[in-house]
Every structure is written in structure tokens, then in C-alpha cells.
Coordinates of C-alpha atoms in Angstrom, one line a residue:
M7 CA 60.1 104.9 225.0
P8 CA 62.8 107.4 225.8
P9 CA 65.3 108.1 222.6
R10 CA 68.4 106.7 224.3
P11 CA 67.1 102.9 225.2
L12 CA 65.4 103.0 221.7
L13 CA 68.6 103.9 219.8
L14 CA 70.3 101.6 221.9
T15 CA 68.1 98.8 221.2
A16 CA 68.0 99.4 217.2
L17 CA 71.7 99.1 217.4
A18 CA 71.9 95.7 219.4
M19 CA 69.0 94.2 216.8
L20 CA 71.3 95.2 214.2
A21 CA 74.2 93.6 215.7
F22 CA 72.4 90.4 216.4
A23 CA 71.3 90.3 212.9
G24 CA 74.7 91.3 211.6
N25 CA 76.3 88.0 213.1
S26 CA 74.0 86.1 210.8
L27 CA 75.0 88.3 207.8
L28 CA 78.8 88.3 208.4
C29 CA 78.9 84.5 208.9
R30 CA 77.1 83.8 206.1
L31 CA 79.0 86.0 204.0
A32 CA 82.5 84.9 205.4
L33 CA 81.6 81.3 204.7
R34 CA 80.0 81.7 201.4
E35 CA 82.5 84.5 199.9
T36 CA 85.8 83.9 201.2
A37 CA 87.9 81.0 202.0
I38 CA 87.7 80.8 205.7
D39 CA 86.3 77.4 207.3
A40 CA 83.5 77.0 210.1
A41 CA 85.9 75.9 212.8
S42 CA 88.3 79.0 212.4
F43 CA 85.4 81.2 212.1
T44 CA 84.0 79.9 215.3
A45 CA 87.4 80.4 217.4
L46 CA 88.2 83.7 215.9
R47 CA 84.7 84.8 216.7
L48 CA 85.0 83.5 220.7
V49 CA 88.4 84.7 220.8
S50 CA 87.8 88.2 219.6
G51 CA 84.5 88.6 221.8
A52 CA 86.1 87.4 224.7
L53 CA 88.9 90.0 224.7
V54 CA 86.4 92.8 223.8
L55 CA 84.0 92.0 226.4
W56 CA 87.0 91.7 228.8
L57 CA 88.3 95.1 227.9
L58 CA 84.9 96.5 228.5
L59 CA 84.6 95.2 231.8
R60 CA 87.9 96.6 232.7
L61 CA 87.2 99.6 231.4
R62 CA 83.7 99.8 233.2
S63 CA 85.1 98.5 236.4
P64 CA 89.1 97.7 236.6
R65 CA 88.4 95.4 239.8
Q66 CA 85.3 93.5 239.0
A67 CA 85.5 90.0 238.9
L68 CA 84.6 87.9 235.8
A69 CA 81.2 85.8 236.5
G70 CA 79.7 82.9 234.4
N71 CA 80.5 79.4 234.7
W72 CA 81.5 76.3 232.8
A73 CA 78.0 75.0 231.8
G74 CA 77.3 78.8 230.4
A75 CA 80.4 78.3 228.5
L76 CA 79.5 75.0 226.9
A77 CA 76.4 76.3 226.0
L78 CA 78.0 79.3 224.4
F79 CA 80.5 77.1 222.3
T80 CA 77.5 74.9 221.4
Y81 CA 75.8 77.6 219.8
A82 CA 78.6 79.3 218.2
A83 CA 80.0 76.2 216.3
A84 CA 76.4 74.7 215.3
F85 CA 75.9 78.4 214.0
S86 CA 78.8 78.6 212.0
F87 CA 78.6 74.9 210.4
A88 CA 74.8 75.7 209.6
Y89 CA 75.8 79.0 207.9
L90 CA 77.9 76.8 205.4
Q91 CA 74.5 76.1 203.7
L92 CA 71.7 77.8 205.0
E93 CA 70.6 81.3 203.6
T94 CA 70.9 84.5 206.1
G95 CA 67.1 84.8 206.8
V96 CA 66.3 81.1 207.0
G97 CA 69.0 80.8 209.5
A98 CA 68.3 83.4 211.7
L99 CA 64.6 82.3 211.5
L100 CA 65.3 78.6 212.6
L101 CA 67.6 80.0 215.5
F102 CA 65.3 82.6 216.8
G103 CA 62.2 80.1 216.6
A104 CA 64.4 77.6 218.4
V105 CA 65.6 79.8 221.1
Q106 CA 62.1 80.8 221.9
L107 CA 60.4 77.6 222.0
S108 CA 63.2 75.9 223.7
M109 CA 62.6 78.4 226.7
L110 CA 58.8 77.8 226.6
A111 CA 59.5 74.0 226.3
W112 CA 61.8 74.5 229.6
G113 CA 59.0 76.5 231.2
L114 CA 56.3 73.9 230.7
W115 CA 58.7 71.4 232.0
R116 CA 59.1 73.2 235.1
G117 CA 55.3 73.2 236.0
E118 CA 54.3 76.9 234.0
R119 CA 51.0 76.6 232.4
L120 CA 49.9 78.4 229.0
G121 CA 46.5 80.2 228.4
L122 CA 44.5 79.5 225.4
A123 CA 46.4 82.3 223.3
A124 CA 49.8 81.4 224.5
A125 CA 48.9 77.5 223.4
L126 CA 47.8 78.8 220.0
G127 CA 50.8 80.9 219.6
T128 CA 53.1 78.0 220.5
A129 CA 51.5 75.8 217.9
L130 CA 51.6 78.3 215.3
A131 CA 55.3 78.9 215.7
A132 CA 56.1 75.4 216.0
G133 CA 54.0 74.5 212.7
G134 CA 55.9 77.5 211.0
L135 CA 59.5 76.0 211.6
L136 CA 57.9 72.5 210.6
A137 CA 56.3 73.9 207.6
L138 CA 59.7 75.6 206.7
L139 CA 61.6 72.4 206.9
L140 CA 59.2 70.0 205.2
P141 CA 60.5 68.5 202.2
S142 CA 60.5 70.5 198.9
A143 CA 62.5 71.8 196.1
S144 CA 62.8 75.2 198.3
A145 CA 63.3 73.3 201.9
P146 CA 66.8 74.2 203.6
P147 CA 69.3 71.0 203.9
L148 CA 68.1 69.1 206.7
T149 CA 71.6 68.6 208.4
A150 CA 72.4 72.3 208.3
A151 CA 69.1 73.1 209.6
L152 CA 69.3 70.8 212.8
L153 CA 72.7 72.4 213.3
M154 CA 70.9 75.6 213.3
L155 CA 68.1 74.4 215.6
L156 CA 70.9 73.0 217.9
A157 CA 72.3 76.3 218.1
G158 CA 69.0 78.0 219.2
V159 CA 68.4 75.3 221.8
A160 CA 71.9 76.0 223.1
W161 CA 71.2 80.0 223.2
G162 CA 68.1 79.1 224.6
G163 CA 69.9 77.3 227.3
Y164 CA 72.6 79.6 227.6
S165 CA 69.8 82.2 228.5
L166 CA 68.0 80.1 231.0
L167 CA 71.9 79.6 232.9
G168 CA 72.0 83.4 232.8
R169 CA 68.9 84.2 234.5
G170 CA 69.4 85.7 238.1
Q171 CA 73.2 85.4 237.6
G172 CA 74.2 89.2 238.2
D173 CA 76.1 91.6 236.1
A174 CA 75.3 90.5 232.7
L175 CA 78.3 92.1 231.1
A176 CA 80.6 90.1 233.9
M177 CA 78.9 87.0 233.3
T178 CA 79.0 86.8 229.7
A179 CA 82.9 88.4 229.6
G180 CA 83.4 85.1 231.9
N181 CA 81.5 82.9 229.6
F182 CA 83.3 83.9 226.6
L183 CA 86.8 83.9 228.3
R184 CA 85.8 80.0 229.1
A185 CA 84.1 78.9 225.9
A186 CA 87.3 80.4 223.7
P187 CA 89.7 77.2 224.7
L188 CA 86.7 75.1 224.3
A189 CA 87.0 75.8 220.3
A190 CA 90.5 74.2 220.4
P191 CA 89.5 70.5 220.3
L192 CA 87.5 71.3 217.3
V193 CA 90.3 73.3 215.6
L194 CA 92.8 70.5 216.3
A195 CA 90.2 67.9 215.0
L196 CA 89.7 69.4 211.7
L197 CA 93.3 70.9 211.3
P198 CA 93.7 69.6 207.8
Q199 CA 90.6 71.3 206.5
L200 CA 91.6 74.8 208.0
N201 CA 92.0 77.7 205.9
W202 CA 91.4 81.3 206.1
D203 CA 92.1 84.4 204.1
A204 CA 92.3 88.5 204.8
P205 CA 88.4 89.1 204.3
G206 CA 87.4 86.0 206.2
L207 CA 89.6 86.8 209.1
L208 CA 88.3 90.1 209.2
Y209 CA 84.5 89.4 209.0
A210 CA 85.4 86.5 211.9
L211 CA 86.9 89.5 214.1
L212 CA 84.0 92.0 213.5
S213 CA 81.5 89.2 214.2
G214 CA 83.2 88.5 217.6
A215 CA 84.3 92.2 218.6
V216 CA 81.5 94.2 217.4
T217 CA 78.5 92.3 216.5
S218 CA 78.9 89.8 219.4
G219 CA 81.1 91.8 222.0
V220 CA 79.9 95.3 221.4
G221 CA 76.5 94.2 220.6
Y222 CA 75.8 92.3 223.9
A223 CA 77.4 95.5 225.6
I224 CA 75.1 98.0 223.9
W225 CA 71.9 95.3 224.5
Y226 CA 73.1 95.2 228.2
S227 CA 72.9 99.0 228.2
A228 CA 69.5 99.4 227.0
L229 CA 67.8 96.6 228.9
P230 CA 67.3 98.8 232.2
G231 CA 65.3 101.3 229.8
L232 CA 63.1 98.5 228.3
R233 CA 59.9 96.5 230.2
A234 CA 60.5 92.8 230.0
S235 CA 57.7 92.6 227.5
Q236 CA 59.3 95.0 225.3
A237 CA 62.7 93.3 225.6
A238 CA 61.6 90.2 224.2
T239 CA 59.0 91.5 221.6
V240 CA 61.8 93.7 220.0
Q241 CA 63.8 90.6 219.4
L242 CA 61.4 89.8 216.7
S243 CA 62.7 92.1 214.3
V244 CA 65.7 90.4 214.4
P245 CA 65.3 87.4 211.7
I246 CA 63.3 90.0 209.5
L247 CA 66.8 92.3 209.5
A248 CA 68.8 89.4 208.7
A249 CA 66.6 88.1 205.9
L250 CA 66.1 91.9 204.3
G251 CA 70.3 92.3 204.8
G252 CA 70.6 88.4 203.2
S253 CA 68.4 89.9 200.3
L254 CA 69.9 93.3 199.7
L255 CA 73.7 92.5 200.7
L256 CA 74.0 89.2 199.3
G257 CA 71.4 88.7 196.8
E258 CA 69.5 85.8 198.5
S259 CA 65.6 85.5 197.9
L260 CA 62.8 86.1 199.8
T261 CA 60.6 83.1 199.3
L262 CA 56.9 82.8 199.9
R263 CA 57.7 79.9 201.7
L264 CA 60.3 81.4 203.8
T265 CA 57.8 84.6 204.4
L266 CA 54.9 82.6 205.3
S267 CA 57.0 80.6 208.0
A268 CA 58.6 83.7 209.1
A269 CA 54.8 85.2 209.8
A270 CA 54.1 81.9 211.3
V271 CA 56.9 81.8 213.5
L272 CA 57.0 85.5 215.1
G273 CA 53.1 86.0 214.9
G274 CA 53.0 82.8 217.1
I275 CA 55.7 84.1 219.6
A276 CA 54.2 87.5 219.4
L277 CA 51.2 86.0 220.8
V278 CA 52.7 84.2 223.7
L279 CA 54.6 87.4 224.8
G280 CA 51.4 89.0 224.7
S281 CA 49.7 86.9 226.8
R282 CA 52.1 86.8 229.0
Q283 CA 52.7 90.6 229.2
R284 CA 48.7 90.6 230.1
A285 CA 49.1 88.2 232.5
G286 CA 51.6 89.9 234.2
S287 CA 49.9 93.2 234.3

């Protein structure tokens, strides 16, 4: 891979893992609540993406649609509330696994057929998620885990809605701008519980403006230099980066259960991606 796409890809993966770290850090270490974090992330992300689009092409129209905006809002809200209880690596693994498995399930619903390796990979990834959720002393809180799975399904739906929609930056900017006002009813419903402080506000703005807005722009700049199989496979690094970041920066434990579940989920998805690459070659 040439140096420029390699550097851009590495930065994008760090940004995606950074979203999990910033959200968990804000909700664990500061006074900000999940609804405020969600709203600030969407608003700051929308403003930065709009600015990037205007700088690139002042007259280009926004793209996207309300279905994509609703999926984006659902992802962002469920993501924030899940991280009230989930550790960084667990949340990232649940999110990533749900994204990939939901997109695979949609393909099966539409008539796609899995070969033996892909079927084994899908079963292995689903089993890894199930093993992580089985009741035990080290299992993540069920409600929070289900919220993160919902976030993953919503992001998978958002990705499917964005296929073939033209310019990715214009689409994402348009969807963020539509999603931002969708946070208003959530904020109003939880108005008595809203709270924030300067560090929490900063982390929410960084999550929206930098690791979401700038991160997505970097990713879209990297994509033309990647094959589809490379683009899919490299995202396997995100839960690993998030788990390592949570361990190093937040003191979270890398348990045997999380390690084995991650190996099953990421290994299973790698099998699916590898079989698709061979089928397309």
C-alpha cells in the first residue's frame, strides 16, 4: 500500500477507536450526561463536516436523507448511553460485531449465499458475541450491552443506506446536519438530568469535531487508495485499538473472556471477508 493511503488509514482507525475512548472517558470521569454528549457530538460533527464540504467545494449541495439521519442518531444515542456502564474495549467489540453481523444478515435476507468458510466465520463471530454476553461475574451489564448492539445495528443500517449514494462527504455532512435536531427531543425529555462541566464539554466536542467529523473525512480520503477487501479488513483493528487504549489510558482490564471473545468475533469476521475476497478475485 502506498504511504499516503497507509497513513490516512491509520489515522482514521485511531479516530474511530478514539470515539469509544472519548465517550467512555467523558461519561466515567466528568459530569456530562449521555444525552448532552450525544447532542454535542452530533452538532459539532455536523458543523465540522459542513465546513470541510464548503472548503472543498463551496457550491456542492448536501446529500443524505432522513432515513440515514435517523439511523445515525439512533447509533449516536445508543452508543452514548451504553458507555455509561460498558468498558471501552467491550463496547467497541459489541459495536463492531453488531455492525458486521447486521450487514451480513441483510445480505442473507436479500438472497446472498455464504460459502463454507463464510458460514463458519459468521457462526464463530456470533458465538464470540454470545459468549461475551453469557451471565457471569465478568459479563457486561445486559441493558448496556443491548444498547451497544442496537448502536451497531443502526450503524450497519446507516452504512447500507449510504451505499451508492454518491459523494461520501456530502452524504455524511447532510446526515449529520439532519441528525443534530433529532437530539432535541432526547435532551428535552431528560432536561432535569442534564449536566456537564468543562472537561465533559471538551470531550464531547472532540468526539464530534475531530474523531467523528475529521475522522470520517480522513477515512473517505483514504478509501480511493484501498481495495474493498482492505477497507473492510483494516477495520478489524478498531476494537483492538479501543481495548488497548482503555487499558492504557483508563486502567480497564483486558480479561481472558474479552480476549477470547475478541479473537472469535474478529477471527470470524476475517474469515467472512477473506472468503468474499477470494470469491471476487
